Amino acid sequence: MRAAFYPVLFVLLLVSSAVSAQRRSVRNTVVIPELQAEWALKDADYFLVGLNVVGNSNGDNSFTGGQLRLGYEHFWNERWSGGATVRLLRANVQNYGDFFAQDGNVIPGVFLRHAGKIGSVNFGQRLGVEYGISTNNYLAVARNRALTRLRLDVDRIIALGENVSLRPRIAYEAAAYLRLQRDENEREERVIDFGNLRGEVGVRLSPRVDITPWVAAQTYYANFVPQYDPITGEEVYGGRTNVIVPVIGLDARFTLFHEGGAAERRQLPSQH
């Protein structure tokens, strides 16, 4: 896919996400700090370990969940790479991972990444498939489901000195559950189940340390039971709804080099 086609895909995804539901419900802002350790291998390959916690802003500043991520990525050339991930989620009420309200607590997956460039601007796309395995058997809605996800991003690296650089970046990711067949009595679901629009400014302090503050708007689709006004009969609540969760995050990544690893290597954003 040519890099010039990325802006078109961005527009299509944003429009499809915006018009797929009739209602919007904005929830409390959550805060997600994440600590990452990246072990650099040969040819830009790496192992990744990431750990985050999710804090809400409902007044008690409590932590309501968290995620442990393990990943490996192999680079075939400068443009193409692929790998595998495992995500372990833990939450008191619902699953908090890359997407809120996602089915599954143990989520293995595979992905394919393509990178392009126009001048000093980097374009990236990441296509992944995951399978969420639910361990919350006490929940009536617990079930195992496969999920496919596509992320598009644009960034630029701005050097401020010999070691310090900035990476402003915007990314949009859409995800959908894989459905082979829907029962006749099952509530209709839309094509895109999750969306994540994220803006960040990565600060690379050295070849080994990156700090990335970011903000995002996560959206998940829900089809609630409609509620009607007893007098007018108009629908006043429920139905097809986009539930929007504002997110504030901070990623801190530490890159570890194995013996013989090159210090000058291609550095991906902290949102792998």
PDB file of C-alpha atoms in Angstrom:
ATOM      1  CA  MET A   1       0.000   0.000   0.000  1.00  0.00           C
ATOM      2  CA  ARG A   2       1.381   3.386  -0.963  1.00  0.00           C
ATOM      3  CA  ALA A   3       2.065   5.861   1.805  1.00  0.00           C
ATOM      4  CA  ALA A   4      -0.014   8.518   0.016  1.00  0.00           C
ATOM      5  CA  PHE A   5      -3.117   6.394   0.620  1.00  0.00           C
ATOM      6  CA  TYR A   6      -2.850   6.609   4.423  1.00  0.00           C
ATOM      7  CA  PRO A   7      -4.776   9.893   4.814  1.00  0.00           C
ATOM      8  CA  VAL A   8      -7.706   8.381   2.891  1.00  0.00           C
ATOM      9  CA  LEU A   9      -7.809   5.410   5.243  1.00  0.00           C
ATOM     10  CA  PHE A  10      -7.712   7.710   8.252  1.00  0.00           C
ATOM     11  CA  VAL A  11     -10.749   9.609   6.990  1.00  0.00           C
ATOM     12  CA  LEU A  12     -12.709   6.442   6.189  1.00  0.00           C
ATOM     13  CA  LEU A  13     -12.100   4.966   9.625  1.00  0.00           C
ATOM     14  CA  LEU A  14     -12.986   8.147  11.471  1.00  0.00           C
ATOM     15  CA  VAL A  15     -16.169   8.677   9.472  1.00  0.00           C
ATOM     16  CA  SER A  16     -17.310   5.069   9.843  1.00  0.00           C
ATOM     17  CA  SER A  17     -16.755   5.216  13.590  1.00  0.00           C
ATOM     18  CA  ALA A  18     -18.634   8.493  13.946  1.00  0.00           C
ATOM     19  CA  VAL A  19     -21.790   7.533  12.036  1.00  0.00           C
ATOM     20  CA  SER A  20     -22.238   3.960  13.233  1.00  0.00           C
ATOM     21  CA  ALA A  21     -24.288   4.837  16.323  1.00  0.00           C
ATOM     22  CA  GLN A  22     -27.004   7.348  17.127  1.00  0.00           C
ATOM     23  CA  ARG A  23     -26.047   8.302  20.685  1.00  0.00           C
ATOM     24  CA  ARG A  24     -22.914   9.404  22.509  1.00  0.00           C
ATOM     25  CA  SER A  25     -22.171   8.816  26.186  1.00  0.00           C
ATOM     26  CA  VAL A  26     -19.004  10.338  27.661  1.00  0.00           C
ATOM     27  CA  ARG A  27     -17.592   8.630  30.768  1.00  0.00           C
ATOM     28  CA  ASN A  28     -15.105   9.795  33.396  1.00  0.00           C
ATOM     29  CA  THR A  29     -11.497  10.360  32.388  1.00  0.00           C
ATOM     30  CA  VAL A  30      -9.085   7.551  33.241  1.00  0.00           C
ATOM     31  CA  VAL A  31      -5.317   7.698  33.751  1.00  0.00           C
ATOM     32  CA  ILE A  32      -2.970   4.966  32.472  1.00  0.00           C
ATOM     33  CA  PRO A  33       0.727   5.062  33.417  1.00  0.00           C
ATOM     34  CA  GLU A  34       2.777   2.303  31.759  1.00  0.00           C
ATOM     35  CA  LEU A  35       6.301   1.018  32.334  1.00  0.00           C
ATOM     36  CA  GLN A  36       8.000  -0.772  29.416  1.00  0.00           C
ATOM     37  CA  ALA A  37      11.202  -2.754  29.080  1.00  0.00           C
ATOM     38  CA  GLU A  38      12.429  -3.476  25.552  1.00  0.00           C
ATOM     39  CA  TRP A  39      15.231  -5.962  25.001  1.00  0.00           C
ATOM     40  CA  ALA A  40      16.944  -5.155  21.702  1.00  0.00           C
ATOM     41  CA  LEU A  41      18.076  -8.040  19.515  1.00  0.00           C
ATOM     42  CA  LYS A  42      19.850  -8.199  16.160  1.00  0.00           C
ATOM     43  CA  ASP A  43      18.410  -6.553  13.026  1.00  0.00           C
ATOM     44  CA  ALA A  44      16.043  -4.309  15.059  1.00  0.00           C
ATOM     45  CA  ASP A  45      14.168  -7.317  16.507  1.00  0.00           C
ATOM     46  CA  TYR A  46      13.081  -6.994  20.119  1.00  0.00           C
ATOM     47  CA  PHE A  47      11.283  -8.518  23.089  1.00  0.00           C
ATOM     48  CA  LEU A  48       8.876  -6.250  24.970  1.00  0.00           C
ATOM     49  CA  VAL A  49       7.409  -6.336  28.477  1.00  0.00           C
ATOM     50  CA  GLY A  50       4.847  -3.678  29.415  1.00  0.00           C
ATOM     51  CA  LEU A  51       2.926  -3.187  32.661  1.00  0.00           C
ATOM     52  CA  ASN A  52       0.254  -0.566  33.250  1.00  0.00           C
ATOM     53  CA  VAL A  53      -2.451   0.313  35.731  1.00  0.00           C
ATOM     54  CA  VAL A  54      -5.754   2.109  35.128  1.00  0.00           C
ATOM     55  CA  GLY A  55      -6.925   4.826  37.501  1.00  0.00           C
ATOM     56  CA  ASN A  56     -10.350   6.467  37.368  1.00  0.00           C
ATOM     57  CA  SER A  57     -11.339  10.040  38.116  1.00  0.00           C
ATOM     58  CA  ASN A  58     -14.610   9.418  39.934  1.00  0.00           C
ATOM     59  CA  GLY A  59     -13.380  11.170  43.058  1.00  0.00           C
ATOM     60  CA  ASP A  60     -11.531   8.429  44.922  1.00  0.00           C
ATOM     61  CA  ASN A  61      -8.566   8.207  42.492  1.00  0.00           C
ATOM     62  CA  SER A  62      -8.605   4.435  42.799  1.00  0.00           C
ATOM     63  CA  PHE A  63      -7.001   1.933  40.437  1.00  0.00           C
ATOM     64  CA  THR A  64      -9.567  -0.262  38.728  1.00  0.00           C
ATOM     65  CA  GLY A  65      -7.479  -2.512  36.515  1.00  0.00           C
ATOM     66  CA  GLY A  66      -4.235  -3.187  34.758  1.00  0.00           C
ATOM     67  CA  GLN A  67      -2.514  -5.023  31.935  1.00  0.00           C
ATOM     68  CA  LEU A  68       0.662  -7.031  31.430  1.00  0.00           C
ATOM     69  CA  ARG A  69       1.895  -7.221  27.836  1.00  0.00           C
ATOM     70  CA  LEU A  70       4.518  -9.528  26.370  1.00  0.00           C
ATOM     71  CA  GLY A  71       5.633  -9.228  22.766  1.00  0.00           C
ATOM     72  CA  TYR A  72       8.212 -10.186  20.157  1.00  0.00           C
ATOM     73  CA  GLU A  73       8.727  -8.574  16.752  1.00  0.00           C
ATOM     74  CA  HIS A  74      10.892  -9.675  13.826  1.00  0.00           C
ATOM     75  CA  PHE A  75      11.924  -7.326  10.982  1.00  0.00           C
ATOM     76  CA  TRP A  76      12.238  -8.778   7.473  1.00  0.00           C
ATOM     77  CA  ASN A  77      13.355  -5.442   6.001  1.00  0.00           C
ATOM     78  CA  GLU A  78      12.976  -1.698   6.557  1.00  0.00           C
ATOM     79  CA  ARG A  79       9.280  -1.736   5.674  1.00  0.00           C
ATOM     80  CA  TRP A  80       7.860  -5.035   6.895  1.00  0.00           C
ATOM     81  CA  SER A  81       7.834  -6.735  10.269  1.00  0.00           C
ATOM     82  CA  GLY A  82       5.616  -9.062  12.266  1.00  0.00           C
ATOM     83  CA  GLY A  83       5.348 -10.701  15.625  1.00  0.00           C
ATOM     84  CA  ALA A  84       3.250 -12.093  18.439  1.00  0.00           C
ATOM     85  CA  THR A  85       1.828 -10.707  21.677  1.00  0.00           C
ATOM     86  CA  VAL A  86       0.150 -11.940  24.847  1.00  0.00           C
ATOM     87  CA  ARG A  87      -1.917  -9.579  27.017  1.00  0.00           C
ATOM     88  CA  LEU A  88      -3.052 -10.406  30.545  1.00  0.00           C
ATOM     89  CA  LEU A  89      -5.844  -8.186  31.882  1.00  0.00           C
ATOM     90  CA  ARG A  90      -7.116  -7.764  35.413  1.00  0.00           C
ATOM     91  CA  ALA A  91     -10.012  -5.542  36.491  1.00  0.00           C
ATOM     92  CA  ASN A  92     -12.562  -5.277  39.258  1.00  0.00           C
ATOM     93  CA  VAL A  93     -15.566  -4.527  37.042  1.00  0.00           C
ATOM     94  CA  GLN A  94     -14.658  -4.890  33.383  1.00  0.00           C
ATOM     95  CA  ASN A  95     -11.592  -5.600  31.329  1.00  0.00           C
ATOM     96  CA  TYR A  96      -9.208  -2.657  30.952  1.00  0.00           C
ATOM     97  CA  GLY A  97      -6.678  -3.255  28.217  1.00  0.00           C
ATOM     98  CA  ASP A  98      -5.971  -1.571  24.917  1.00  0.00           C
ATOM     99  CA  PHE A  99      -9.773  -1.248  24.658  1.00  0.00           C
ATOM    100  CA  PHE A 100     -12.218  -0.868  27.518  1.00  0.00           C
ATOM    101  CA  ALA A 101     -15.057  -3.379  27.839  1.00  0.00           C
ATOM    102  CA  GLN A 102     -13.225  -5.929  25.677  1.00  0.00           C
ATOM    103  CA  ASP A 103     -14.057  -9.591  26.129  1.00  0.00           C
ATOM    104  CA  GLY A 104     -11.241 -11.758  27.445  1.00  0.00           C
ATOM    105  CA  ASN A 105      -8.658 -11.690  30.218  1.00  0.00           C
ATOM    106  CA  VAL A 106      -5.907 -13.671  28.473  1.00  0.00           C
ATOM    107  CA  ILE A 107      -5.440 -12.386  24.927  1.00  0.00           C
ATOM    108  CA  PRO A 108      -2.813 -13.924  22.617  1.00  0.00           C
ATOM    109  CA  GLY A 109      -2.371 -12.413  19.165  1.00  0.00           C
ATOM    110  CA  VAL A 110      -0.251 -11.983  16.051  1.00  0.00           C
ATOM    111  CA  PHE A 111       0.354  -8.869  13.969  1.00  0.00           C
ATOM    112  CA  LEU A 112       1.878  -7.551  10.755  1.00  0.00           C
ATOM    113  CA  ARG A 113       3.400  -4.063  10.476  1.00  0.00           C
ATOM    114  CA  HIS A 114       4.236  -1.932   7.451  1.00  0.00           C
ATOM    115  CA  ALA A 115       6.200   1.327   7.560  1.00  0.00           C
ATOM    116  CA  GLY A 116       6.493   4.030   4.903  1.00  0.00           C
ATOM    117  CA  LYS A 117       7.896   7.510   4.642  1.00  0.00           C
ATOM    118  CA  ILE A 118       7.308  10.738   2.718  1.00  0.00           C
ATOM    119  CA  GLY A 119      10.116  13.192   3.319  1.00  0.00           C
ATOM    120  CA  SER A 120      10.554  13.500   7.082  1.00  0.00           C
ATOM    121  CA  VAL A 121       7.071  12.161   7.890  1.00  0.00           C
ATOM    122  CA  ASN A 122       6.694   8.501   8.887  1.00  0.00           C
ATOM    123  CA  PHE A 123       3.549   6.529   8.073  1.00  0.00           C
ATOM    124  CA  GLY A 124       2.739   3.235   9.733  1.00  0.00           C
ATOM    125  CA  GLN A 125       0.020   0.638   9.746  1.00  0.00           C
ATOM    126  CA  ARG A 126      -0.394  -2.358  11.989  1.00  0.00           C
ATOM    127  CA  LEU A 127      -2.851  -5.188  11.358  1.00  0.00           C
ATOM    128  CA  GLY A 128      -3.433  -7.666  14.171  1.00  0.00           C
ATOM    129  CA  VAL A 129      -5.647 -10.599  15.115  1.00  0.00           C
ATOM    130  CA  GLU A 130      -6.264 -11.574  18.747  1.00  0.00           C
ATOM    131  CA  TYR A 131      -8.300 -14.151  20.629  1.00  0.00           C
ATOM    132  CA  GLY A 132      -9.693 -13.133  24.005  1.00  0.00           C
ATOM    133  CA  ILE A 133     -10.036 -15.972  26.520  1.00  0.00           C
ATOM    134  CA  SER A 134     -12.347 -15.018  29.383  1.00  0.00           C
ATOM    135  CA  THR A 135     -11.601 -16.267  32.884  1.00  0.00           C
ATOM    136  CA  ASN A 136     -14.417 -14.274  34.556  1.00  0.00           C
ATOM    137  CA  ASN A 137     -16.786 -17.206  34.643  1.00  0.00           C
ATOM    138  CA  TYR A 138     -18.898 -15.530  37.299  1.00  0.00           C
ATOM    139  CA  LEU A 139     -19.953 -12.880  34.757  1.00  0.00           C
ATOM    140  CA  ALA A 140     -22.970 -13.750  32.669  1.00  0.00           C
ATOM    141  CA  VAL A 141     -21.470 -12.003  29.640  1.00  0.00           C
ATOM    142  CA  ALA A 142     -18.090 -13.734  29.842  1.00  0.00           C
ATOM    143  CA  ARG A 143     -17.155 -15.385  26.552  1.00  0.00           C
ATOM    144  CA  ASN A 144     -14.214 -16.079  24.266  1.00  0.00           C
ATOM    145  CA  ARG A 145     -14.016 -13.953  21.125  1.00  0.00           C
ATOM    146  CA  ALA A 146     -11.633 -13.247  18.256  1.00  0.00           C
ATOM    147  CA  LEU A 147     -10.791  -9.632  17.454  1.00  0.00           C
ATOM    148  CA  THR A 148      -9.142  -8.024  14.441  1.00  0.00           C
ATOM    149  CA  ARG A 149      -7.580  -4.574  14.711  1.00  0.00           C
ATOM    150  CA  LEU A 150      -6.067  -2.030  12.326  1.00  0.00           C
ATOM    151  CA  ARG A 151      -3.990   0.942  13.470  1.00  0.00           C
ATOM    152  CA  LEU A 152      -2.764   3.799  11.282  1.00  0.00           C
ATOM    153  CA  ASP A 153      -0.303   6.390  12.540  1.00  0.00           C
ATOM    154  CA  VAL A 154       1.695   9.407  11.402  1.00  0.00           C
ATOM    155  CA  ASP A 155       4.749  10.797  13.191  1.00  0.00           C
ATOM    156  CA  ARG A 156       7.866  12.853  12.722  1.00  0.00           C
ATOM    157  CA  ILE A 157      11.167  12.816  14.607  1.00  0.00           C
ATOM    158  CA  ILE A 158      12.548  16.236  15.566  1.00  0.00           C
ATOM    159  CA  ALA A 159      16.146  16.249  16.793  1.00  0.00           C
ATOM    160  CA  LEU A 160      16.882  18.698  19.623  1.00  0.00           C
ATOM    161  CA  GLY A 161      20.459  17.660  20.283  1.00  0.00           C
ATOM    162  CA  GLU A 162      22.916  14.808  20.047  1.00  0.00           C
ATOM    163  CA  ASN A 163      20.754  12.425  22.095  1.00  0.00           C
ATOM    164  CA  VAL A 164      17.452  14.230  22.740  1.00  0.00           C
ATOM    165  CA  SER A 165      14.639  14.164  20.176  1.00  0.00           C
ATOM    166  CA  LEU A 166      10.865  14.606  20.016  1.00  0.00           C
ATOM    167  CA  ARG A 167       8.375  12.374  18.208  1.00  0.00           C
ATOM    168  CA  PRO A 168       4.936  14.040  17.817  1.00  0.00           C
ATOM    169  CA  ARG A 169       2.491  11.394  16.668  1.00  0.00           C
ATOM    170  CA  ILE A 170      -1.182  10.812  15.979  1.00  0.00           C
ATOM    171  CA  ALA A 171      -2.708   7.347  15.646  1.00  0.00           C
ATOM    172  CA  TYR A 172      -6.151   5.897  15.075  1.00  0.00           C
ATOM    173  CA  GLU A 173      -7.019   2.263  15.680  1.00  0.00           C
ATOM    174  CA  ALA A 174     -10.254   0.478  14.840  1.00  0.00           C
ATOM    175  CA  ALA A 175     -11.127  -3.015  16.041  1.00  0.00           C
ATOM    176  CA  ALA A 176     -13.944  -5.449  15.345  1.00  0.00           C
ATOM    177  CA  TYR A 177     -14.960  -8.831  16.687  1.00  0.00           C
ATOM    178  CA  LEU A 178     -14.886 -11.614  14.107  1.00  0.00           C
ATOM    179  CA  ARG A 179     -18.416 -12.910  13.552  1.00  0.00           C
ATOM    180  CA  LEU A 180     -19.005 -16.014  11.465  1.00  0.00           C
ATOM    181  CA  GLN A 181     -22.725 -16.205  12.105  1.00  0.00           C
ATOM    182  CA  ARG A 182     -25.215 -14.281  14.222  1.00  0.00           C
ATOM    183  CA  ASP A 183     -28.226 -15.923  15.853  1.00  0.00           C
ATOM    184  CA  GLU A 184     -31.609 -14.548  14.779  1.00  0.00           C
ATOM    185  CA  ASN A 185     -32.444 -13.438  18.326  1.00  0.00           C
ATOM    186  CA  GLU A 186     -29.023 -11.872  18.957  1.00  0.00           C
ATOM    187  CA  ARG A 187     -28.905  -8.078  19.160  1.00  0.00           C
ATOM    188  CA  GLU A 188     -27.407  -6.543  16.020  1.00  0.00           C
ATOM    189  CA  GLU A 189     -23.826  -5.356  16.342  1.00  0.00           C
ATOM    190  CA  ARG A 190     -22.014  -2.849  14.191  1.00  0.00           C
ATOM    191  CA  VAL A 191     -18.935  -3.461  12.052  1.00  0.00           C
ATOM    192  CA  ILE A 192     -16.472  -1.522  14.233  1.00  0.00           C
ATOM    193  CA  ASP A 193     -16.672  -2.336  17.947  1.00  0.00           C
ATOM    194  CA  PHE A 194     -13.815  -0.181  19.260  1.00  0.00           C
ATOM    195  CA  GLY A 195     -11.975   2.954  18.242  1.00  0.00           C
ATOM    196  CA  ASN A 196      -8.958   4.687  19.740  1.00  0.00           C
ATOM    197  CA  LEU A 197      -7.798   8.137  18.612  1.00  0.00           C
ATOM    198  CA  ARG A 198      -4.497   8.955  20.315  1.00  0.00           C
ATOM    199  CA  GLY A 199      -2.118  11.909  20.219  1.00  0.00           C
ATOM    200  CA  GLU A 200       1.291  11.883  21.868  1.00  0.00           C
ATOM    201  CA  VAL A 201       4.683  13.544  22.039  1.00  0.00           C
ATOM    202  CA  GLY A 202       7.485  11.067  22.591  1.00  0.00           C
ATOM    203  CA  VAL A 203      10.621  12.402  24.226  1.00  0.00           C
ATOM    204  CA  ARG A 204      13.727  10.323  23.530  1.00  0.00           C
ATOM    205  CA  LEU A 205      16.276  11.218  26.204  1.00  0.00           C
ATOM    206  CA  SER A 206      18.898   8.696  25.081  1.00  0.00           C
ATOM    207  CA  PRO A 207      19.110   5.474  23.038  1.00  0.00           C
ATOM    208  CA  ARG A 208      17.903   3.706  26.177  1.00  0.00           C
ATOM    209  CA  VAL A 209      15.188   5.964  27.649  1.00  0.00           C
ATOM    210  CA  ASP A 210      11.915   7.264  26.176  1.00  0.00           C
ATOM    211  CA  ILE A 211       9.157   9.184  27.972  1.00  0.00           C
ATOM    212  CA  THR A 212       5.833   9.621  26.157  1.00  0.00           C
ATOM    213  CA  PRO A 213       2.884  11.621  27.522  1.00  0.00           C
ATOM    214  CA  TRP A 214      -0.318  11.029  25.570  1.00  0.00           C
ATOM    215  CA  VAL A 215      -4.055  11.662  25.440  1.00  0.00           C
ATOM    216  CA  ALA A 216      -6.698   9.550  23.748  1.00  0.00           C
ATOM    217  CA  ALA A 217     -10.410   9.120  23.194  1.00  0.00           C
ATOM    218  CA  GLN A 218     -11.449   5.483  23.361  1.00  0.00           C
ATOM    219  CA  THR A 219     -14.843   4.564  21.963  1.00  0.00           C
ATOM    220  CA  TYR A 220     -16.694   1.300  22.311  1.00  0.00           C
ATOM    221  CA  TYR A 221     -20.045   0.390  20.852  1.00  0.00           C
ATOM    222  CA  ALA A 222     -22.914  -0.778  23.025  1.00  0.00           C
ATOM    223  CA  ASN A 223     -26.503  -1.610  22.140  1.00  0.00           C
ATOM    224  CA  PHE A 224     -28.398  -0.940  25.357  1.00  0.00           C
ATOM    225  CA  VAL A 225     -32.035  -1.830  25.995  1.00  0.00           C
ATOM    226  CA  PRO A 226     -34.031   1.206  24.774  1.00  0.00           C
ATOM    227  CA  GLN A 227     -35.965   3.320  27.294  1.00  0.00           C
ATOM    228  CA  TYR A 228     -38.990   5.301  26.086  1.00  0.00           C
ATOM    229  CA  ASP A 229     -40.840   8.348  27.331  1.00  0.00           C
ATOM    230  CA  PRO A 230     -44.225   7.105  28.654  1.00  0.00           C
ATOM    231  CA  ILE A 231     -46.037  10.148  27.230  1.00  0.00           C
ATOM    232  CA  THR A 232     -44.423  10.849  23.868  1.00  0.00           C
ATOM    233  CA  GLY A 233     -43.184   7.335  23.178  1.00  0.00           C
ATOM    234  CA  GLU A 234     -39.830   8.722  22.048  1.00  0.00           C
ATOM    235  CA  GLU A 235     -36.658   6.840  22.825  1.00  0.00           C
ATOM    236  CA  VAL A 236     -34.825   8.741  25.578  1.00  0.00           C
ATOM    237  CA  TYR A 237     -32.065   6.296  26.508  1.00  0.00           C
ATOM    238  CA  GLY A 238     -30.353   3.175  25.266  1.00  0.00           C
ATOM    239  CA  GLY A 239     -30.231   1.807  21.776  1.00  0.00           C
ATOM    240  CA  ARG A 240     -27.142   2.102  19.612  1.00  0.00           C
ATOM    241  CA  THR A 241     -24.587   4.101  21.599  1.00  0.00           C
ATOM    242  CA  ASN A 242     -20.969   5.182  21.319  1.00  0.00           C
ATOM    243  CA  VAL A 243     -19.467   5.152  24.809  1.00  0.00           C
ATOM    244  CA  ILE A 244     -16.480   7.523  24.854  1.00  0.00           C
ATOM    245  CA  VAL A 245     -13.761   7.327  27.516  1.00  0.00           C
ATOM    246  CA  PRO A 246     -11.181  10.154  27.669  1.00  0.00           C
ATOM    247  CA  VAL A 247      -7.730   8.832  28.593  1.00  0.00           C
ATOM    248  CA  ILE A 248      -4.553  10.494  29.859  1.00  0.00           C
ATOM    249  CA  GLY A 249      -1.409   8.352  29.781  1.00  0.00           C
ATOM    250  CA  LEU A 250       2.314   8.346  30.330  1.00  0.00           C
ATOM    251  CA  ASP A 251       4.650   5.678  28.905  1.00  0.00           C
ATOM    252  CA  ALA A 252       8.174   5.223  30.241  1.00  0.00           C
ATOM    253  CA  ARG A 253      10.293   2.845  28.144  1.00  0.00           C
ATOM    254  CA  PHE A 254      13.755   1.528  28.962  1.00  0.00           C
ATOM    255  CA  THR A 255      15.655  -0.211  26.157  1.00  0.00           C
ATOM    256  CA  LEU A 256      18.099  -2.934  27.155  1.00  0.00           C
ATOM    257  CA  PHE A 257      20.778  -4.007  24.691  1.00  0.00           C
ATOM    258  CA  HIS A 258      22.009  -7.587  24.641  1.00  0.00           C
ATOM    259  CA  GLU A 259      25.704  -8.230  24.220  1.00  0.00           C
ATOM    260  CA  GLY A 260      26.702  -7.031  20.769  1.00  0.00           C
ATOM    261  CA  GLY A 261      23.422  -5.135  20.220  1.00  0.00           C
ATOM    262  CA  ALA A 262      23.667  -1.906  18.251  1.00  0.00           C
ATOM    263  CA  ALA A 263      22.936   1.293  20.161  1.00  0.00           C
ATOM    264  CA  GLU A 264      21.787   3.017  16.972  1.00  0.00           C
ATOM    265  CA  ARG A 265      18.682   1.096  16.013  1.00  0.00           C
ATOM    266  CA  ARG A 266      15.269   1.936  14.642  1.00  0.00           C
ATOM    267  CA  GLN A 267      13.186   2.981  17.620  1.00  0.00           C
ATOM    268  CA  LEU A 268       9.428   2.406  17.443  1.00  0.00           C
ATOM    269  CA  PRO A 269       6.977   4.634  19.349  1.00  0.00           C
ATOM    270  CA  SER A 270       6.145   3.484  22.851  1.00  0.00           C
ATOM    271  CA  GLN A 271       2.693   2.468  21.565  1.00  0.00           C
ATOM    272  CA  HIS A 272       3.958  -0.674  19.870  1.00  0.00           C
TER     273      HIS A 272
END
